[in-house]
Coordinates of C-alpha atoms and ligand atoms in Angstrom, one line a residue:
M11 CA 172.1 102.1 63.1
G12 CA 172.7 104.4 65.9
I13 CA 171.1 104.6 69.3
M14 CA 168.9 101.6 70.3
R15 CA 167.7 102.4 73.8
I16 CA 168.5 103.7 77.3
G17 CA 171.3 101.6 78.8
H18 CA 171.9 102.9 82.3
A19 CA 171.7 105.7 84.7
S20 CA 174.5 106.6 87.1
L21 CA 173.0 108.0 90.3
R22 CA 174.5 109.7 93.3
V23 CA 173.3 108.4 96.7
M24 CA 174.1 109.4 100.2
D25 CA 173.6 106.2 102.0
M26 CA 174.7 103.2 100.0
A27 CA 173.2 100.5 102.2
A28 CA 169.8 102.2 102.2
A29 CA 170.0 102.9 98.5
L30 CA 170.9 99.3 97.7
K31 CA 168.0 98.0 99.8
H32 CA 165.6 100.4 97.9
Y33 CA 166.6 99.3 94.4
E34 CA 166.6 95.6 95.5
K35 CA 163.6 95.4 97.8
V36 CA 161.3 98.0 96.1
L37 CA 162.2 97.8 92.4
G38 CA 163.3 94.2 92.6
M39 CA 166.7 94.8 91.0
K40 CA 169.7 92.5 91.6
K41 CA 173.2 93.7 92.5
T42 CA 175.5 92.3 89.8
M43 CA 178.8 94.0 90.7
E44 CA 180.6 96.4 93.0
D45 CA 183.8 98.1 92.0
K46 CA 186.9 99.2 94.0
H47 CA 185.5 102.7 94.5
G48 CA 182.4 101.3 96.2
N49 CA 180.1 101.9 93.2
V50 CA 177.3 99.4 93.1
Y51 CA 175.8 98.0 89.8
L52 CA 172.3 96.5 89.5
K53 CA 170.0 95.1 86.8
C54 CA 166.4 94.2 86.4
W55 CA 165.3 90.6 85.8
D56 CA 164.3 91.1 82.2
E57 CA 167.5 92.9 81.2
W58 CA 170.3 91.0 79.5
D59 CA 173.2 93.4 79.9
K60 CA 175.1 93.5 83.2
F61 CA 173.6 96.6 84.7
S62 CA 171.1 99.5 84.2
V63 CA 171.7 101.4 87.4
I64 CA 175.0 102.5 88.9
L65 CA 174.8 103.8 92.5
T66 CA 177.8 106.0 93.4
P67 CA 178.5 107.2 97.0
S68 CA 178.2 110.9 97.4
D69 CA 177.2 113.7 99.8
Q70 CA 174.3 114.7 97.6
A71 CA 171.7 113.1 95.3
G72 CA 171.4 113.5 91.6
L73 CA 172.4 112.1 88.2
N74 CA 176.0 111.6 87.2
H75 CA 175.3 110.6 83.7
V76 CA 172.8 108.7 81.6
A77 CA 174.0 106.3 78.9
Y78 CA 172.3 105.0 75.7
K79 CA 173.3 101.9 73.8
V80 CA 174.2 102.1 70.1
E81 CA 174.0 99.1 67.8
K82 CA 177.5 98.9 66.4
D83 CA 180.9 100.1 67.8
S84 CA 181.5 102.1 64.6
D85 CA 178.3 104.1 65.4
L86 CA 180.4 105.7 68.1
D87 CA 182.9 107.1 65.6
E88 CA 180.1 108.4 63.4
L89 CA 178.2 110.0 66.2
K90 CA 181.4 111.5 67.6
K91 CA 181.9 113.3 64.3
K92 CA 178.2 114.4 64.2
V93 CA 178.2 115.7 67.8
E94 CA 181.4 117.6 67.3
A95 CA 180.2 119.1 64.0
Y96 CA 177.2 120.4 65.9
G97 CA 179.7 122.3 68.1
I98 CA 179.7 120.0 71.2
K99 CA 182.9 118.7 72.6
T100 CA 183.2 115.0 73.2
A101 CA 185.6 112.5 74.8
M102 CA 186.1 108.9 73.9
L103 CA 186.4 107.1 77.3
E104 CA 188.5 103.9 76.8
E105 CA 187.2 100.4 77.3
G106 CA 187.1 99.5 81.0
T107 CA 186.5 103.1 82.2
L108 CA 183.4 101.5 83.6
P109 CA 183.8 97.8 84.5
S110 CA 182.3 95.3 82.0
M111 CA 181.9 98.0 79.4
G112 CA 183.5 98.9 76.1
R113 CA 184.5 102.4 75.1
M114 CA 182.0 105.3 75.7
L115 CA 181.4 108.5 73.8
Q116 CA 181.0 111.2 76.5
F117 CA 179.5 114.7 76.0
N118 CA 177.1 117.1 77.6
L119 CA 173.7 117.9 76.2
P120 CA 173.0 121.6 75.6
S121 CA 171.3 121.5 79.0
G122 CA 174.5 120.4 80.7
H123 CA 173.5 116.8 81.5
E124 CA 176.2 114.3 80.8
M125 CA 175.3 111.7 78.3
R126 CA 177.4 108.6 77.3
L127 CA 176.9 106.4 74.3
Y128 CA 178.3 102.9 74.2
A129 CA 178.1 99.7 72.1
M130 CA 179.3 97.0 74.5
K131 CA 178.3 96.0 77.9
E132 CA 178.8 92.5 79.3
Y133 CA 176.0 90.2 78.4
V134 CA 174.7 88.2 81.4
G135 CA 171.2 87.2 80.2
T136 CA 167.8 87.7 81.6
E137 CA 166.5 85.7 84.7
V138 CA 164.4 83.5 82.4
G139 CA 167.0 82.8 79.8
I140 CA 166.5 82.2 76.2
D141 CA 165.7 78.5 76.0
N142 CA 162.0 77.8 76.3
P143 CA 161.7 80.6 78.9
D144 CA 159.0 81.1 81.4
P145 CA 157.2 84.4 81.2
W146 CA 158.6 85.5 84.5
P147 CA 161.2 84.2 87.0
D148 CA 160.4 82.5 90.3
N149 CA 162.6 84.9 92.3
I150 CA 160.8 88.1 91.6
T151 CA 161.0 90.6 94.5
G152 CA 159.3 93.9 95.1
A153 CA 157.8 95.6 92.1
G154 CA 159.6 93.2 89.8
A155 CA 160.6 95.9 87.4
H156 CA 161.3 94.6 83.9
W157 CA 163.8 97.2 82.7
L158 CA 165.0 100.8 82.9
D159 CA 162.6 102.5 80.5
H160 CA 163.4 106.2 80.3
C161 CA 164.6 109.2 82.1
L162 CA 163.2 112.7 82.4
L163 CA 165.8 115.5 82.7
M164 CA 164.9 119.0 84.0
C165 CA 166.4 121.7 81.8
E166 CA 166.8 125.4 82.4
L167 CA 163.9 127.4 81.0
N168 CA 163.7 131.1 81.6
P169 CA 161.2 133.0 79.4
E170 CA 162.6 136.3 80.6
T171 CA 166.2 135.7 79.5
G172 CA 165.1 133.5 76.5
I173 CA 167.1 130.6 77.8
N174 CA 165.3 127.4 76.7
K175 CA 167.4 124.3 77.1
V176 CA 164.4 122.1 76.4
A177 CA 164.2 123.4 72.9
E178 CA 168.0 123.3 72.5
N179 CA 168.2 119.6 73.7
T180 CA 165.2 118.7 71.5
K181 CA 166.9 120.1 68.4
F182 CA 170.2 118.4 69.3
M183 CA 168.5 115.0 69.9
T184 CA 166.7 115.4 66.6
D185 CA 169.5 116.7 64.4
V186 CA 172.4 114.7 65.8
L187 CA 171.2 111.6 67.6
D188 CA 168.2 111.0 65.3
F189 CA 165.5 110.8 68.0
F190 CA 162.0 111.8 67.0
L191 CA 159.5 114.0 68.9
T192 CA 156.3 112.3 70.1
E193 CA 154.7 114.9 72.3
Q194 CA 155.4 118.4 73.5
V195 CA 154.0 121.0 75.9
V196 CA 153.9 124.6 74.6
V197 CA 153.3 127.6 76.7
G198 CA 153.4 131.4 76.4
P199 CA 151.8 133.7 73.8
N200 CA 150.8 131.7 70.8
G201 CA 152.4 128.6 72.4
A202 CA 155.8 129.9 71.2
I203 CA 157.8 128.3 74.1
Q204 CA 158.5 124.6 73.9
A205 CA 158.4 123.9 77.6
A206 CA 158.6 120.1 77.6
T207 CA 159.3 117.3 75.1
W208 CA 159.1 113.5 74.9
M209 CA 161.3 111.8 72.4
A210 CA 161.8 108.3 71.1
R211 CA 164.2 106.0 69.3
T212 CA 162.2 102.8 70.1
T213 CA 158.5 102.3 69.4
T214 CA 157.4 103.4 72.8
P215 CA 156.3 107.0 73.4
H216 CA 159.5 108.1 75.0
D217 CA 163.1 107.0 75.7
I218 CA 163.9 110.4 77.1
A219 CA 162.0 113.5 78.1
F220 CA 162.9 117.1 78.9
V221 CA 160.9 119.5 81.1
G222 CA 161.7 123.2 81.6
G223 CA 162.4 124.4 85.1
P224 CA 164.5 126.9 87.0
R225 CA 167.7 124.8 86.9
M226 CA 169.0 121.6 85.4
G227 CA 168.6 118.3 87.2
L228 CA 167.1 114.8 87.3
H229 CA 163.4 114.6 87.5
H230 CA 163.1 110.8 87.5
I231 CA 164.3 107.5 86.1
A232 CA 161.5 105.2 85.2
F233 CA 161.2 101.4 85.2
F234 CA 158.8 99.4 83.0
L235 CA 156.0 97.2 84.4
D236 CA 153.5 95.1 82.4
S237 CA 150.2 96.4 83.6
W238 CA 148.1 98.7 85.7
N239 CA 147.8 95.8 88.2
D240 CA 151.5 95.7 88.6
I241 CA 151.5 99.5 89.3
L242 CA 149.0 98.9 92.1
K243 CA 151.2 96.1 93.4
S244 CA 154.3 98.3 93.3
A245 CA 152.4 100.9 95.3
D246 CA 151.6 98.1 97.9
V247 CA 155.3 97.3 98.0
M248 CA 156.1 100.9 98.7
A249 CA 153.6 101.1 101.5
K250 CA 155.0 97.9 103.0
T251 CA 158.5 99.2 102.8
K252 CA 157.6 102.7 104.0
T253 CA 158.9 104.1 100.7
R254 CA 158.1 107.8 100.2
I255 CA 155.4 107.9 97.5
D256 CA 155.3 111.2 95.6
V257 CA 152.3 110.6 93.4
A258 CA 149.9 107.6 94.0
P259 CA 148.9 105.4 91.0
T260 CA 147.3 107.4 88.2
R261 CA 147.6 107.9 84.4
H262 CA 149.5 110.4 82.4
G263 CA 147.6 112.1 79.5
I264 CA 151.0 112.6 77.9
T265 CA 152.3 109.2 76.7
R266 CA 149.1 107.6 78.2
G267 CA 151.4 105.9 80.7
E268 CA 150.1 104.3 83.9
T269 CA 152.3 105.5 86.7
I270 CA 153.4 105.9 90.3
Y271 CA 156.2 108.2 91.4
F272 CA 158.3 107.7 94.6
F273 CA 161.7 108.5 96.0
D274 CA 164.8 106.5 96.7
P275 CA 166.2 107.2 100.2
S276 CA 168.5 109.9 98.9
G277 CA 165.6 111.7 97.2
N278 CA 166.2 110.7 93.6
R279 CA 162.7 110.3 92.1
N280 CA 161.8 107.0 90.5
E281 CA 158.8 106.0 88.5
T282 CA 157.2 102.7 87.7
F283 CA 155.5 103.0 84.4
A284 CA 153.2 100.6 82.6
G285 CA 151.4 100.4 79.3
L286 CA 152.9 100.9 75.9
G287 CA 150.8 103.9 75.3
Y288 CA 150.7 103.8 71.6
L289 CA 153.0 102.8 68.7
A290 CA 155.6 105.6 68.4
Q291 CA 156.6 106.1 64.8
R292 CA 158.5 108.8 63.0
D293 CA 155.5 109.6 60.8
R294 CA 153.0 109.7 63.7
P295 CA 151.9 113.3 64.1
V296 CA 153.4 115.0 67.2
T297 CA 150.9 115.4 70.1
T298 CA 150.8 119.0 71.5
W299 CA 149.6 120.0 75.0
D300 CA 148.9 123.7 75.6
E301 CA 149.3 125.5 78.8
S302 CA 145.6 125.2 79.7
H303 CA 145.7 121.4 79.4
L304 CA 149.1 120.9 81.1
G305 CA 147.5 119.5 84.3
S306 CA 145.6 116.8 82.4
G307 CA 148.6 116.1 80.3
I308 CA 150.6 115.3 83.4
F309 CA 147.9 113.7 85.6
Y310 CA 145.0 112.9 83.4
H311 CA 142.3 112.1 86.0
T312 CA 142.5 115.2 88.3
G313 CA 144.1 117.5 85.8
D314 CA 145.7 119.2 88.8
L315 CA 149.3 120.3 88.8
V316 CA 151.0 119.0 91.9
P317 CA 153.6 121.6 92.9
S318 CA 155.9 119.1 94.7
F319 CA 155.9 117.1 91.5
T320 CA 157.2 119.8 89.2
E321 CA 159.3 121.7 91.8
V322 CA 161.2 119.0 93.6
Y323 CA 164.0 117.3 91.8
T324 CA 167.6 116.3 92.3
Ligands
M3P409 C1 156.3 111.3 82.6 C2 156.1 110.2 81.6 C3 156.3 115.9 84.0 C4 155.7 114.8 83.2 C5 156.1 113.5 83.3 C6 155.7 112.5 82.5 C7 157.4 115.8 84.8 O1 157.1 111.0 83.5 O2 156.6 109.1 81.8 O3 155.3 110.4 80.6 O4 155.8 117.0 83.8
FE410 FE1 158.3 109.2 83.2

């Protein structure tokens, strides 16, 4: 019962044609729909619901909302009660507010990010189908991303004023949405400040992550690939398409993920992420990274903090 996984991210883009080309040619997504407002909907080949990315025309980049799918429609009523009992206002957006979708429970995380929960999105099937399927389809383009895997949200953290939206979000996600903590970064005297957290509902190391910074925003949305080799190939695709790479292929200490970071044409950061890391379980002890190991937590090989990586976000 409750939340199953990330369902979609709604992103603001400044140049729709360029953005569409990026998500199609680089990630390998397919456009599945466009609505009357000019919003474009896309899915990855291994996803069975109608879309996992919504591109909305705007004059600036960033995240409109992130949505997670729950198992049953009645979960939305139960979660609405729990979110409101926690002191957070909600709205139930009626069916059809977004095309091909049922009703959505809308609220803001303590950090201010808009989250939506839903139970129904039109089923369209994966590219390989369900009857004696091939392991991958013939029409793969670009990186051939399998699915939207997770998002990382930047949350206001100011040790001077004591504002810590990472800790507030983490508590809310634990107490109300029943996520579990897999890894955390602690900083400050005695590691008293929870500066970043990775949380799961599935058996992968994270379905959402929060990192502290000067202001709220979107750090990245990440797409799943099978292997390290696919990460290398996705970097080749980026070079061929002159996509701006932020961090060349490497490994995270945190989550053990194999990764490459890059930007869409509006400056929204993307990640292609491979490897299941480890089996995330509720009774698996939480991994903690302290301030002196932060560099290797983020980029395991060099252990260097890359300022552009932590400071630039939409
Ligand atoms: C990931 C991941 C930061 C660490 C990011 C880690 C922004 O993206 O998938 O594990 O510090
Ligand atoms: Fe990530």
